[in-house]
């Protein structure tokens, strides 16, 4: 078996060895239920509260503003449906954008079927939300603005601080899905003026199936899962202690070397992007050239199908993603690529690579060496490409 080159860290990341080691005792020796009274359960309870402290500190929040969830998706659902329910008497209008993750978009669509009105803001060609449109969309009935921190497909980082300022001025709550941002860019809820924020452990070398909803203490947050008194009575269910401990450890490690590691990945990102654009004609970079995640490259190649490209890269041992990874089984191109104005046929031929801590310059070279002949081969099979070359050559 040849070695795998994993370039899909926006989809998920491996659990770091240190993270695994921090988790292990809570499966076996220290398995107590944190809600139990006897001293044997104190280890679990203490670990849970230490994890809460670590996460709170990591984003500049208070311990009691941190709620553990079962995923980033759950945190997004809770933020949006929770605010909708708690603030219904104030209004029924929510503002989001056309490039959100499906966890946000589908929660908003659900609310639309239940008497809420949702405005989906446009983005410019680089994927940045239109702040003027945001301002003019706010009305007396607006109760929530939910705009993602950084886009999972094209890597564009939104002007979160400006959005926070606008929300505050107009007295509207602001939620941001920061799942892709944590560990890559600084996140401080007070500095950014964020009221609610979603996090997912498995996107920064923590375990899958665990996330966080941050909710500012002034936010009226109703129970999302009814059950026991866990998470201040708002999210019942025995806590995933090993998962939570792992997520906190992963955040601690990610924040400790974020600056150097981001700089390293940014350099690799720019290197591989330049090389691809230089070697493959009729290719374009998607997303903002500078205001983007340090580990994201998204490129559209005309005249090819993204899925075929992924399969051929897979045969070379390279894991990457296309624009439609989240809608596998459907032939719809990515809603994000359509929102930045790409026509269907170009959106279809897109490749996302997302780098991680294990990524090296050799990996980038291997990718480019594999990619160039694959694109040539796929284009050679396209009658449209043949016509294009005839007319433009
Ligand atoms: C991965 C992701 C999610 C979902 O998180 P899960 O923990 O996998 O449910 C939500 N939003 C964004 C931007 C993501 O990248």
mmCIF file with all atom_site columns, C-alpha atoms and ligand atoms in Angstrom, residues 10 71-73 76 101 103 148 150 152 177 179-180 200 202-203, ligand 1:
data_model
loop_
_atom_site.group_PDB
_atom_site.id
_atom_site.type_symbol
_atom_site.label_atom_id
_atom_site.label_alt_id
_atom_site.label_comp_id
_atom_site.label_asym_id
_atom_site.label_entity_id
_atom_site.label_seq_id
_atom_site.pdbx_PDB_ins_code
_atom_site.Cartn_x
_atom_site.Cartn_y
_atom_site.Cartn_z
_atom_site.occupancy
_atom_site.B_iso_or_equiv
_atom_site.pdbx_formal_charge
_atom_site.auth_seq_id
_atom_site.auth_comp_id
_atom_site.auth_asym_id
_atom_site.auth_atom_id
_atom_site.pdbx_PDB_model_num
ATOM   1  C CA . UNK A 1 10  ? -11.694 20.769 6.648  1.00 0.00 ? 10  UNK A CA 1
ATOM   2  C CA . UNK A 1 71  ? -21.395 18.196 17.469 1.00 0.00 ? 71  UNK A CA 1
ATOM   3  C CA . UNK A 1 72  ? -20.899 21.475 15.679 1.00 0.00 ? 72  UNK A CA 1
ATOM   4  C CA . UNK A 1 73  ? -24.171 20.760 13.904 1.00 0.00 ? 73  UNK A CA 1
ATOM   5  C CA . UNK A 1 76  ? -25.633 25.566 15.236 1.00 0.00 ? 76  UNK A CA 1
ATOM   6  C CA . UNK A 1 101 ? -22.877 25.342 6.315  1.00 0.00 ? 101 UNK A CA 1
ATOM   7  C CA . UNK A 1 103 ? -26.263 22.955 9.711  1.00 0.00 ? 103 UNK A CA 1
ATOM   8  C CA . UNK A 1 148 ? -20.130 31.931 9.695  1.00 0.00 ? 148 UNK A CA 1
ATOM   9  C CA . UNK A 1 150 ? -14.743 31.115 7.950  1.00 0.00 ? 150 UNK A CA 1
ATOM   10 C CA . UNK A 1 152 ? -15.578 25.438 4.969  1.00 0.00 ? 152 UNK A CA 1
ATOM   11 C CA . UNK A 1 177 ? -20.343 29.204 13.251 1.00 0.00 ? 177 UNK A CA 1
ATOM   12 C CA . UNK A 1 179 ? -16.079 25.525 13.432 1.00 0.00 ? 179 UNK A CA 1
ATOM   13 C CA . UNK A 1 180 ? -13.485 26.151 10.707 1.00 0.00 ? 180 UNK A CA 1
ATOM   14 C CA . UNK A 1 200 ? -16.600 21.246 16.797 1.00 0.00 ? 200 UNK A CA 1
ATOM   15 C CA . UNK A 1 202 ? -12.942 16.992 15.324 1.00 0.00 ? 202 UNK A CA 1
ATOM   16 C CA . UNK A 1 203 ? -11.917 19.948 13.164 1.00 0.00 ? 203 UNK A CA 1
HETATM 17 C C1 . LIG B 2 .   ? -17.810 20.516 10.052 1.00 0.00 ? 1   LIG B C1 1
HETATM 18 C C2 . LIG B 2 .   ? -18.627 21.752 10.146 1.00 0.00 ? 1   LIG B C2 1
HETATM 19 C C3 . LIG B 2 .   ? -19.825 21.789 10.873 1.00 0.00 ? 1   LIG B C3 1
HETATM 20 C C4 . LIG B 2 .   ? -20.404 20.559 11.512 1.00 0.00 ? 1   LIG B C4 1
HETATM 21 O O1 . LIG B 2 .   ? -19.687 20.104 12.612 1.00 0.00 ? 1   LIG B O1 1
HETATM 22 P P1 . LIG B 2 .   ? -19.920 18.575 13.082 1.00 0.00 ? 1   LIG B P1 1
HETATM 23 O O2 . LIG B 2 .   ? -19.270 18.504 14.408 1.00 0.00 ? 1   LIG B O2 1
HETATM 24 O O3 . LIG B 2 .   ? -19.265 17.717 12.050 1.00 0.00 ? 1   LIG B O3 1
HETATM 25 O O4 . LIG B 2 .   ? -21.381 18.376 13.148 1.00 0.00 ? 1   LIG B O4 1
HETATM 26 C C5 . LIG B 2 .   ? -20.509 22.972 10.963 1.00 0.00 ? 1   LIG B C5 1
HETATM 27 N N1 . LIG B 2 .   ? -20.050 24.078 10.368 1.00 0.00 ? 1   LIG B N1 1
HETATM 28 C C6 . LIG B 2 .   ? -18.909 24.105 9.665  1.00 0.00 ? 1   LIG B C6 1
HETATM 29 C C7 . LIG B 2 .   ? -18.437 25.377 9.064  1.00 0.00 ? 1   LIG B C7 1
HETATM 30 C C8 . LIG B 2 .   ? -18.163 22.938 9.522  1.00 0.00 ? 1   LIG B C8 1
HETATM 31 O O5 . LIG B 2 .   ? -17.042 22.958 8.801  1.00 0.00 ? 1   LIG B O5 1
#
